[in-house]
Amino acid sequence: METNIFKKVDLAISLVAAAGCDIEPVYFNQVAPDTFYDSKEAVWQRFYRPFTHARYTFAMNSDYFAVQELTTDEFISPVRGSQNADKSNIFYKMHYHDFPLYFSASYFVYNNRMLGISRCWATLDDLSQVNLKKFGFPDGTFDNWKAQMEAMVGIYYLEGLDCYGGLPLYPGSAKEEKPRSTAKETFYFIEDLLKKSIKGLEAKKAGEKEQGDIRQAAAAMALARLYFNAVSYIGVDMYDEAAKVCEDLIAGKYGAYELDADWTTTFGFNNENSKEIIWSIPNESSQLETDAYELWTRQMPANMRNYLGGLTKSAGNNYYCLTPSLDGTGKPYTYKLGSPFSKFEDTDVRKKPYRYLGNGKYEGMFFFGELVNPDNPSWKVTGTQEYYGKTLNLVDQVAQLSKGKTESNMNTGEENSGIRIIKYCPRPSSNDARLLFNPDIPLMRLSEAYYTLAECKMRKGDKAGAAKLINEVRKRYFEGGNDPNPVTAGNLDQWRMLDEWMVEFLGECRRRTDLIRWNQYITGEWWDHQPDGGVNSYKKLFPFSATHLQISKVLEQNPGYEGL
């Protein structure tokens, strides 16, 4: 891939380090930013420090994936032999919406976002005191950087609002800790940040590649997300506002974007060329490696490298899988929610076993069936527990089939239980190992604007208009555009809408938010998850961890968790 902002900061660090070799230290009583940042490379390094934190927060740390996906009908982490056997693993508990105060995932989700906010404001404090012209930066550079930091802060706060409700609001660096504001105050604080940032950001021009910087469309997409879920956040219907932002995104007001004709262009090895991606985290072999939320490692069996001809860095610990579509006898579940693999049409080009085709091309978005290298059958993924030494056959079930048992719940998994997804970070074969980790991690893409606008239209009674938008995205997944089950005004209801969100955005850290918007997160039933009941509606928000409560002087716990 081409040089991107994260690669620039690596270069800056290298240059600064090289310049500092064999030089005696010089001590100052006070060091002003304009003195300390004494080269263009040092200035770039300072500006991009918040992006390295964003890289970790938005594309590497698994905790946000856990709270948004493992608490829903899409993914699970069941007991598999000795794995999760004590049932104390938080990823196991989350399926049942068991959120204790020592909830580590909640700790890191909150911590990473508040720390990110702090780093954005600190960066602006430092760079506001630097004479950028002295280093050859063009006029308007600081205004653009300020807008990027404001947008990033808005996105951090948006995810925090989604998970916790009202938050401590910091319009800039602060020495004193602030108490929580209300959800409504937090909402409008985010809106103001995002609106201001859009004015100072650049719009993507046709033909430009994604490099990880924040442009107008990213702030606009975040604003659309805010409005789209306003009923959940503050009890105010803002679907019209969300629709307007999405219409503008699709029309190109915020930059040149269009749907990719091939989904592997969006997620594949050269996806910096994608026309659909609005914001992504750059990724590159041997330099900026991430599996996206550790999804490969946490999903795949231990010997998974054999499927790819012995590809390095491809072992797994076999925790996550998709929620099953079939019970222990092979009968399909009839729940409205869940069963993600079965929600894909059989002719959908994504519903194939993953296969690397060479030259950066691949097909299939899942691992299922016998895990045998499709090009060399002597390479097989063998089991280490119930199927020790045998070729693993991944099934869309969770049951102790090796023992002839059919009971299916979170306690009855085996190492072959569940379908695995390879949406982010597809793997090459060992022959093309240089491509490993080359796919960037998409955080926002234009198809979200299509689906958001579709749901807004649906809620306003225009089901035909909604169906047209969804089908515009769906058609790329079928040979010749021959969709066997297109969305129509007649079949579009809340369940079909939720299924469409699931199929298009499976694993993209939004399922919990979608279920809450449709009032199904607490009241819905799927596989081994029973409705929480109205008395537990407080679980739509997560608790602040005991650690944060202990070190804070003013942080107040969310209602419902005080007695834990």
Coordinates of C-alpha atoms in Angstrom, one line a residue:
M1 CA 0.0 0.0 0.0
E2 CA 1.0 3.6 -0.4
T3 CA 2.5 5.8 2.4
N4 CA -0.2 6.8 4.9
I5 CA -0.4 8.9 8.0
F6 CA 0.6 6.0 10.3
K7 CA 3.6 5.2 8.1
K8 CA 4.6 8.9 8.2
V9 CA 4.6 8.9 12.0
D10 CA 6.8 5.8 12.0
L11 CA 9.2 7.6 9.6
A12 CA 9.2 10.7 11.8
I13 CA 10.0 8.6 14.9
S14 CA 12.9 6.9 13.0
L15 CA 14.3 10.3 11.8
V16 CA 14.0 11.8 15.3
A17 CA 15.7 8.8 16.8
A18 CA 18.5 8.8 14.2
A19 CA 19.1 12.5 14.7
G20 CA 19.5 11.9 18.5
C21 CA 22.2 9.3 18.3
D22 CA 25.5 10.1 20.0
I23 CA 24.4 13.6 21.1
E24 CA 24.8 14.7 24.7
P25 CA 21.6 15.7 26.4
V26 CA 20.7 19.4 26.7
Y27 CA 18.7 20.4 29.8
F28 CA 16.2 23.3 29.9
N29 CA 14.3 24.8 32.8
Q30 CA 11.3 25.2 30.5
V31 CA 10.8 23.8 27.0
A32 CA 8.1 25.4 24.9
P33 CA 6.5 23.5 22.0
D34 CA 8.0 25.8 19.5
T35 CA 11.5 24.9 20.9
F36 CA 10.9 21.2 21.3
Y37 CA 9.3 20.6 17.8
D38 CA 12.3 21.7 15.9
S39 CA 11.7 19.9 12.6
K40 CA 8.9 19.2 10.2
E41 CA 9.2 15.5 11.1
A42 CA 8.8 16.3 14.8
V43 CA 5.7 18.3 14.1
W44 CA 4.2 15.5 12.1
Q45 CA 5.0 13.1 14.8
R46 CA 3.2 15.2 17.4
F47 CA 0.1 15.6 15.2
Y48 CA -0.2 11.9 14.4
R49 CA 0.2 10.7 18.0
P50 CA -3.6 10.7 18.5
F51 CA -3.9 8.6 15.3
T52 CA -1.7 5.9 16.8
H53 CA -4.0 5.8 19.8
A54 CA -7.0 5.7 17.4
R55 CA -5.4 2.8 15.6
Y56 CA -5.3 0.8 18.8
T57 CA -8.7 1.9 20.0
F58 CA -10.7 1.5 16.8
A59 CA -9.0 -1.4 15.1
M60 CA -6.9 -3.4 17.5
N61 CA -8.4 -3.6 21.0
S62 CA -10.9 -6.4 21.2
D63 CA -13.0 -4.9 24.0
Y64 CA -15.2 -2.7 21.8
F65 CA -15.9 -5.7 19.5
A66 CA -16.8 -7.7 22.6
V67 CA -19.4 -5.2 24.0
Q68 CA -20.9 -4.5 20.5
E69 CA -21.0 -8.1 19.2
L70 CA -20.7 -10.7 22.0
T71 CA -23.6 -9.2 23.8
T72 CA -25.8 -9.7 20.7
D73 CA -27.2 -12.3 18.5
E74 CA -24.2 -12.4 16.1
F75 CA -21.2 -13.8 18.0
I76 CA -20.6 -16.0 21.0
S77 CA -17.7 -17.3 23.0
P78 CA -18.9 -20.7 24.3
V79 CA -17.2 -23.3 26.5
R80 CA -15.0 -25.5 24.4
G81 CA -13.6 -28.3 26.4
S82 CA -11.0 -26.7 28.7
Q83 CA -11.6 -23.3 27.2
N84 CA -14.0 -21.0 29.3
A85 CA -14.5 -24.1 31.5
D86 CA -14.7 -22.1 34.7
K87 CA -17.3 -19.8 33.1
S88 CA -15.5 -16.8 34.6
N89 CA -14.4 -15.5 31.2
I90 CA -16.0 -12.1 30.7
F91 CA -16.6 -13.0 27.0
Y92 CA -18.8 -15.9 28.2
K93 CA -20.7 -13.8 30.6
M94 CA -21.5 -11.1 28.1
H95 CA -23.8 -13.4 26.2
Y96 CA -26.1 -13.4 29.2
H97 CA -25.7 -9.7 29.7
D98 CA -23.9 -10.3 33.0
F99 CA -21.9 -7.0 33.4
P100 CA -20.1 -7.0 36.8
L101 CA -18.3 -4.0 38.2
Y102 CA -14.9 -5.7 37.5
F103 CA -16.0 -5.8 33.8
S104 CA -12.7 -5.5 32.1
A105 CA -14.1 -4.8 28.7
S106 CA -16.1 -1.9 30.0
Y107 CA -13.0 -0.5 31.7
F108 CA -11.0 -0.5 28.5
V109 CA -13.8 0.8 26.3
Y110 CA -14.2 3.8 28.5
N111 CA -10.5 4.3 29.3
N112 CA -9.4 4.2 25.7
R113 CA -12.0 6.7 24.6
M114 CA -11.4 9.2 27.3
L115 CA -7.6 8.9 26.9
G116 CA -8.1 9.5 23.2
I117 CA -10.0 12.7 23.9
S118 CA -7.2 13.9 26.1
R119 CA -4.5 13.2 23.5
C120 CA -6.5 15.1 20.8
W121 CA -6.8 18.2 23.0
A122 CA -3.2 18.0 24.2
T123 CA -2.0 17.8 20.6
L124 CA -3.8 21.0 19.7
D125 CA -2.4 22.7 22.8
D126 CA 1.1 21.9 21.7
L127 CA 0.8 22.6 18.0
S128 CA -1.1 25.9 18.5
Q129 CA 2.2 27.2 19.9
V130 CA 4.3 26.1 16.9
N131 CA 5.1 28.4 13.9
L132 CA 4.1 26.0 11.2
K133 CA 5.1 28.3 8.4
K134 CA 8.7 28.0 9.6
F135 CA 8.6 24.4 8.6
G136 CA 7.0 24.9 5.3
F137 CA 3.4 23.9 6.2
P138 CA 0.9 25.7 3.9
D139 CA -1.7 28.2 5.2
G140 CA -4.7 26.5 6.7
T141 CA -2.8 23.5 8.0
F142 CA -3.6 24.1 11.6
D143 CA -7.3 24.7 10.9
N144 CA -7.5 21.3 9.2
W145 CA -5.6 19.6 12.0
K146 CA -7.9 21.2 14.5
A147 CA -10.9 20.0 12.6
Q148 CA -9.5 16.4 12.5
M149 CA -9.0 16.5 16.2
E150 CA -12.5 17.8 16.8
A151 CA -14.0 15.1 14.6
M152 CA -12.0 12.4 16.4
V153 CA -13.1 13.7 19.8
G154 CA -16.7 13.7 18.5
I155 CA -16.4 10.1 17.4
Y156 CA -14.8 9.0 20.8
Y157 CA -17.7 10.8 22.6
L158 CA -20.3 9.2 20.3
E159 CA -19.1 5.7 21.1
G160 CA -19.0 6.6 24.8
L161 CA -22.5 8.0 24.7
D162 CA -23.6 4.8 23.0
C163 CA -22.1 2.6 25.7
Y164 CA -22.5 4.7 28.9
G165 CA -24.9 7.6 28.4
G166 CA -23.9 11.0 29.7
L167 CA -20.1 11.6 30.1
P168 CA -17.7 14.1 31.5
L169 CA -17.4 16.8 28.8
Y170 CA -14.0 18.4 28.1
P171 CA -14.0 21.1 25.4
G172 CA -10.2 21.2 25.7
S173 CA -7.4 20.1 28.0
A174 CA -8.3 20.4 31.7
K175 CA -6.5 19.9 35.0
E176 CA -9.5 19.2 37.1
E177 CA -11.8 16.2 36.7
K178 CA -15.3 16.9 35.6
P179 CA -18.5 15.1 36.7
R180 CA -20.7 13.4 34.2
S181 CA -23.0 15.5 32.1
T182 CA -26.5 14.3 31.1
A183 CA -27.0 12.2 28.0
K184 CA -28.7 15.2 26.3
E185 CA -25.8 17.6 27.1
T186 CA -23.4 15.0 25.8
F187 CA -25.5 14.5 22.6
Y188 CA -25.5 18.2 21.7
F189 CA -21.8 18.6 22.7
I190 CA -21.0 15.9 20.1
E191 CA -23.3 17.5 17.5
D192 CA -21.5 20.8 17.9
L193 CA -18.1 19.2 17.6
L194 CA -19.0 17.3 14.5
K195 CA -20.7 20.2 12.8
K196 CA -17.7 22.5 13.5
S197 CA -15.2 19.9 12.2
I198 CA -17.0 19.4 8.9
K199 CA -16.4 23.1 8.1
G200 CA -12.6 22.7 8.5
L201 CA -12.1 19.3 6.9
E202 CA -11.2 18.5 3.4
A203 CA -13.6 16.6 1.0
K204 CA -12.2 13.6 -0.7
K205 CA -11.5 14.2 -4.4
A206 CA -12.2 11.6 -7.1
G207 CA -9.3 9.2 -7.5
E208 CA -7.7 9.9 -4.1
K209 CA -6.7 6.9 -2.0
E210 CA -7.6 6.3 1.7
Q211 CA -4.6 7.0 3.9
G212 CA -6.2 7.1 7.4
D213 CA -6.8 10.9 7.7
I214 CA -10.2 12.3 8.7
R215 CA -12.1 14.0 5.9
Q216 CA -15.5 15.6 5.8
A217 CA -17.4 12.4 5.1
A218 CA -16.2 10.8 8.2
A219 CA -17.5 13.6 10.4
A220 CA -20.7 13.6 8.5
M221 CA -21.2 9.8 8.8
A222 CA -20.6 10.2 12.6
L223 CA -23.2 12.9 12.7
A224 CA -25.6 10.7 10.8
R225 CA -25.0 8.0 13.4
L226 CA -25.7 10.4 16.2
Y227 CA -29.0 11.6 14.7
F228 CA -30.0 8.0 13.6
N229 CA -29.9 6.8 17.2
A230 CA -31.2 10.0 18.9
V231 CA -34.3 8.2 20.1
S232 CA -32.2 5.7 22.0
Y233 CA -29.8 8.3 23.3
I234 CA -32.1 11.2 24.3
G235 CA -35.7 10.2 23.4
V236 CA -35.8 12.7 20.4
D237 CA -36.8 11.6 16.9
M238 CA -34.1 12.9 14.5
Y239 CA -34.5 10.5 11.6
D240 CA -35.2 13.4 9.2
E241 CA -31.8 14.9 10.2
A242 CA -30.1 11.6 9.7
A243 CA -31.7 11.1 6.3
K244 CA -30.5 14.5 5.1
V245 CA -26.9 13.8 6.0
C246 CA -27.0 10.5 4.3
E247 CA -28.6 11.9 1.2
D248 CA -25.8 14.5 1.1
L249 CA -23.2 11.7 1.5
I250 CA -24.6 9.7 -1.3
A251 CA -24.9 12.8 -3.5
G252 CA -21.2 13.6 -3.0
K253 CA -21.6 16.7 -1.0
Y254 CA -18.9 15.5 1.4
G255 CA -16.6 14.0 -1.2
A256 CA -16.3 11.6 -4.0
Y257 CA -17.5 8.1 -2.9
E258 CA -19.4 5.3 -4.5
L259 CA -20.3 1.7 -3.8
D260 CA -17.7 -0.8 -4.7
A261 CA -18.9 -3.3 -7.3
D262 CA -16.9 -6.1 -5.6
W263 CA -17.0 -6.5 -1.8
T264 CA -13.4 -7.8 -1.8
T265 CA -12.3 -4.4 -3.1
T266 CA -13.7 -2.9 0.2
F267 CA -12.0 -5.4 2.5
G268 CA -9.2 -6.9 0.3
F269 CA -5.4 -6.6 0.0
N270 CA -5.4 -3.3 -1.9
N271 CA -8.5 -1.6 -0.3
E272 CA -6.8 1.8 0.0
N273 CA -8.2 2.0 -3.6
S274 CA -11.8 1.4 -2.5
K275 CA -14.2 4.1 -3.6
E276 CA -16.6 3.1 -0.8
I277 CA -14.5 3.5 2.3
I278 CA -15.0 6.7 4.1
W279 CA -12.5 6.2 7.0
S280 CA -10.1 3.3 7.6
I281 CA -7.2 2.3 9.8
P282 CA -4.1 1.6 7.6
N283 CA -2.5 -1.8 7.8
E284 CA 0.7 -3.1 6.4
S285 CA 2.8 -6.2 6.6
S286 CA 5.8 -6.0 9.0
Q287 CA 5.0 -2.4 9.9
L288 CA 1.4 -1.8 11.0
E289 CA -0.1 -5.2 11.7
T290 CA -3.6 -5.8 13.1
D291 CA -6.2 -8.5 12.6
A292 CA -9.0 -6.0 13.5
Y293 CA -10.1 -6.6 17.1
E294 CA -7.9 -9.7 17.2
L295 CA -10.6 -11.4 15.2
W296 CA -8.4 -13.9 13.6
T297 CA -6.6 -15.0 16.7
R298 CA -9.8 -15.2 18.8
Q299 CA -11.8 -17.1 16.3
M300 CA -9.5 -19.6 14.5
P301 CA -8.4 -23.0 15.7
A302 CA -4.8 -23.5 16.8
N303 CA -3.6 -25.2 13.6
M304 CA -5.4 -22.8 11.2
R305 CA -2.1 -21.9 9.5
N306 CA -2.3 -25.3 7.7
Y307 CA -5.3 -24.1 5.8
L308 CA -3.1 -21.4 4.3
G309 CA -0.1 -23.7 3.5
G310 CA 1.7 -23.0 6.8
L311 CA 1.3 -19.2 6.7
T312 CA 3.1 -17.6 9.6
K313 CA 1.2 -15.6 12.3
S314 CA -2.0 -17.5 11.6
A315 CA -2.6 -19.7 14.7
G316 CA -5.7 -19.0 16.8
N317 CA -7.1 -19.7 20.3
N318 CA -10.6 -20.7 19.1
Y319 CA -12.8 -18.5 21.3
Y320 CA -15.3 -16.7 19.1
C321 CA -17.7 -18.0 16.5
L322 CA -21.1 -17.0 14.9
T323 CA -24.2 -17.8 16.9
P324 CA -25.5 -21.1 15.5
S325 CA -28.3 -21.4 13.0
L326 CA -29.0 -25.1 13.7
D327 CA -29.7 -27.0 16.9
G328 CA -27.9 -30.1 18.0
T329 CA -30.0 -32.3 15.7
G330 CA -29.4 -30.1 12.7
K331 CA -32.8 -28.5 12.8
P332 CA -32.9 -24.7 12.0
Y333 CA -33.8 -22.4 14.8
T334 CA -37.0 -20.3 14.3
Y335 CA -36.0 -17.3 16.4
K336 CA -36.5 -14.0 14.5
L337 CA -33.0 -12.9 15.7
G338 CA -29.7 -14.6 15.4
S339 CA -28.6 -17.4 13.1
P340 CA -26.4 -15.1 11.1
F341 CA -24.9 -17.6 8.7
S342 CA -28.4 -18.8 7.6
K343 CA -29.4 -15.2 6.9
F344 CA -27.1 -15.1 3.9
E345 CA -28.7 -16.4 0.7
D346 CA -27.1 -19.6 -0.6
T347 CA -26.1 -17.9 -3.9
D348 CA -24.5 -15.0 -2.1
V349 CA -20.9 -14.9 -3.3
R350 CA -19.7 -14.3 0.2
K351 CA -21.2 -17.5 1.4
K352 CA -18.4 -19.7 0.2
P353 CA -15.5 -21.3 2.2
Y354 CA -12.7 -18.8 2.1
R355 CA -10.1 -19.4 -0.6
Y356 CA -7.1 -17.5 -1.6
L357 CA -6.9 -17.4 -5.4
G358 CA -3.4 -15.8 -5.8
N359 CA -2.3 -12.3 -6.9
G360 CA -4.2 -10.7 -4.0
K361 CA -7.5 -12.2 -5.1
Y362 CA -9.8 -14.3 -2.9
E363 CA -13.3 -15.5 -2.5
G364 CA -15.6 -16.4 0.4
M365 CA -16.1 -14.7 3.7
F366 CA -16.4 -17.7 6.0
F367 CA -14.7 -20.8 7.3
F368 CA -17.0 -23.8 7.5
G369 CA -16.9 -27.5 6.7
E370 CA -13.7 -29.5 6.6
L371 CA -10.7 -27.3 7.0
V372 CA -8.5 -28.7 4.2
N373 CA -6.2 -26.5 2.1
P374 CA -8.2 -26.2 -1.2
D375 CA -5.0 -26.3 -3.3
N376 CA -3.1 -28.9 -1.5
P377 CA -5.2 -31.5 0.4
S378 CA -2.2 -32.7 2.4
W379 CA -2.4 -29.5 4.4
K380 CA -5.2 -30.0 7.0
V381 CA -6.3 -28.2 10.1
T382 CA -6.4 -30.9 12.8
G383 CA -8.0 -30.6 16.2
T384 CA -6.3 -30.4 19.6
Q385 CA -9.1 -31.4 22.0
E386 CA -12.3 -33.4 21.2
Y387 CA -11.0 -34.0 17.6
Y388 CA -7.4 -34.4 18.4
G389 CA -5.4 -35.4 15.3
K390 CA -8.6 -35.4 13.1
T391 CA -9.4 -32.9 10.4
L392 CA -11.7 -30.2 11.9
N393 CA -15.1 -29.9 10.3
L394 CA -16.7 -26.6 11.4
V395 CA -20.4 -26.8 11.8
D396 CA -23.2 -24.2 12.3
Q397 CA -24.0 -25.8 15.6
V398 CA -23.0 -25.7 19.2
A399 CA -23.3 -29.2 20.8
Q400 CA -21.0 -32.0 22.0
L401 CA -21.5 -33.9 18.8
S402 CA -18.3 -36.0 19.5
K403 CA -20.2 -37.5 22.4
G404 CA -23.5 -38.0 20.6
K405 CA -25.1 -35.2 22.6
T406 CA -27.5 -32.7 21.1
E407 CA -28.0 -30.2 23.9
S408 CA -27.1 -26.7 22.6
N409 CA -26.1 -23.8 24.9
M410 CA -23.1 -21.8 25.9
N411 CA -21.8 -24.7 28.0
T412 CA -21.8 -27.4 25.3
G413 CA -19.4 -26.2 22.7
E414 CA -16.6 -28.1 21.1
E415 CA -13.6 -27.1 19.0
N416 CA -15.5 -27.6 15.8
S417 CA -18.5 -25.5 17.0
G418 CA -19.6 -22.5 15.0
I419 CA -18.9 -20.8 11.7
R420 CA -15.9 -18.3 11.5
I421 CA -15.8 -15.1 9.6
I422 CA -12.9 -13.7 7.7
K423 CA -14.2 -10.3 6.7
Y424 CA -11.4 -8.2 8.0
C425 CA -7.8 -9.0 7.2
P426 CA -8.1 -11.8 4.7
R427 CA -5.1 -14.1 4.6
P428 CA -2.9 -15.0 1.6
S429 CA -1.3 -18.4 1.1
S430 CA 2.3 -18.9 2.3
N431 CA 3.5 -18.2 -1.2
D432 CA 2.2 -14.6 -1.0
A433 CA 3.1 -14.0 2.6
R434 CA 4.2 -10.5 1.8
L435 CA 0.5 -9.6 1.6
L436 CA -0.2 -10.6 5.1
F437 CA -1.9 -7.7 7.0
N438 CA -2.0 -5.5 3.9
P439 CA -5.8 -4.9 4.0
D440 CA -6.7 -1.7 5.8
I441 CA -9.5 -1.8 8.5
P442 CA -12.6 0.0 7.3
L443 CA -14.4 1.9 10.0
M444 CA -16.9 3.8 7.9
R445 CA -18.2 3.1 4.4
L446 CA -20.8 4.5 2.1
S447 CA -23.1 1.5 2.3
E448 CA -23.9 2.6 5.9
A449 CA -25.4 5.8 4.4
Y450 CA -27.5 3.7 2.1
Y451 CA -28.8 1.5 4.9
T452 CA -29.3 4.4 7.3
L453 CA -31.3 6.3 4.7
A454 CA -33.3 3.2 3.9
E455 CA -34.3 2.7 7.5
C456 CA -35.2 6.4 7.9
K457 CA -37.4 6.1 4.8
M458 CA -39.0 2.9 6.1
R459 CA -39.8 4.6 9.4
K460 CA -41.5 7.4 7.6
G461 CA -43.6 5.0 5.5
D462 CA -41.6 4.9 2.3
K463 CA -40.8 1.2 2.2
A464 CA -40.4 1.1 -1.6
G465 CA -37.8 3.8 -1.4
A466 CA -36.1 1.9 1.4
A467 CA -36.1 -1.3 -0.6
K468 CA -34.5 0.4 -3.6
L469 CA -31.6 1.6 -1.5
I470 CA -30.9 -1.7 0.1
N471 CA -31.1 -3.6 -3.2
E472 CA -28.6 -1.2 -4.7
V473 CA -26.1 -2.6 -2.2
R474 CA -27.3 -6.2 -2.2
K475 CA -27.0 -6.7 -6.0
R476 CA -23.2 -6.9 -5.9
Y477 CA -23.4 -10.1 -3.9
F478 CA -25.1 -12.2 -6.7
E479 CA -23.8 -13.3 -10.0
G480 CA -25.3 -11.0 -12.7
G481 CA -27.1 -9.1 -9.9
N482 CA -29.6 -12.0 -9.8
D483 CA -30.8 -11.6 -6.2
P484 CA -33.2 -14.5 -5.3
N485 CA -34.8 -12.6 -2.4
P486 CA -34.6 -8.8 -3.0
V487 CA -36.2 -6.5 -0.4
T488 CA -39.6 -5.2 -1.4
A489 CA -42.2 -2.9 0.1
G490 CA -44.2 -6.1 1.0
N491 CA -41.5 -8.0 2.8
L492 CA -39.7 -5.1 4.6
D493 CA -40.6 -5.1 8.3
Q494 CA -38.4 -4.6 11.4
W495 CA -37.1 -8.2 11.2
R496 CA -36.1 -7.9 7.6
M497 CA -34.4 -4.6 8.3
L498 CA -32.5 -6.1 11.2
D499 CA -31.5 -9.0 9.0
E500 CA -30.3 -6.6 6.3
W501 CA -28.1 -4.7 8.9
M502 CA -26.8 -8.1 10.1
V503 CA -25.9 -9.5 6.7
E504 CA -24.2 -6.3 5.4
F505 CA -22.4 -5.3 8.6
L506 CA -21.7 -8.6 10.3
G507 CA -18.9 -8.1 12.7
E508 CA -18.5 -4.4 12.2
C509 CA -19.2 -3.4 15.8
R510 CA -22.7 -2.0 15.5
R511 CA -25.1 -4.9 16.2
R512 CA -25.8 -3.9 19.8
T513 CA -26.7 -0.3 18.7
D514 CA -29.0 -1.6 16.0
L515 CA -30.8 -4.0 18.4
I516 CA -31.3 -1.2 20.9
R517 CA -32.7 1.2 18.2
W518 CA -35.3 -1.5 17.4
N519 CA -35.9 -2.3 21.1
Q520 CA -34.7 -5.9 20.8
Y521 CA -31.5 -5.8 22.9
I522 CA -33.4 -6.2 26.1
T523 CA -36.6 -7.8 24.9
G524 CA -35.3 -10.0 22.1
E525 CA -34.7 -13.7 22.2
W526 CA -32.1 -15.7 20.3
W527 CA -30.5 -19.1 20.6
D528 CA -29.3 -19.4 24.3
H529 CA -30.3 -15.9 25.3
Q530 CA -33.5 -15.1 27.0
P531 CA -35.0 -11.6 27.2
D532 CA -33.7 -9.5 30.1
G533 CA -37.1 -8.2 31.0
G534 CA -38.2 -4.6 31.6
V535 CA -36.8 -4.5 35.0
N536 CA -33.3 -5.0 33.5
S537 CA -33.7 -2.3 30.8
Y538 CA -30.8 -0.5 32.5
K539 CA -28.5 -3.1 30.8
K540 CA -28.8 -1.1 27.6
L541 CA -25.9 0.9 29.1
F542 CA -22.8 -0.6 30.6
P543 CA -21.5 0.0 34.1
F544 CA -18.4 2.0 34.8
S545 CA -15.7 -0.3 36.2
A546 CA -15.0 -0.5 39.9
T547 CA -11.5 0.8 39.1
H548 CA -12.7 4.0 37.5
L549 CA -15.1 4.6 40.4
Q550 CA -12.3 4.1 42.9
I551 CA -9.9 6.5 41.3
S552 CA -12.4 9.2 40.4
K553 CA -13.7 11.8 42.9
V554 CA -16.8 12.6 40.9
L555 CA -17.8 9.7 38.5
E556 CA -21.2 8.4 39.2
Q557 CA -22.4 4.9 38.4
N558 CA -25.2 4.2 35.9
P559 CA -28.5 3.4 37.5
G560 CA -29.1 -0.3 38.1
Y561 CA -25.5 -1.1 38.9
E562 CA -25.1 0.7 42.2
G563 CA -25.6 -2.4 44.3
L564 CA -23.2 -4.7 42.5

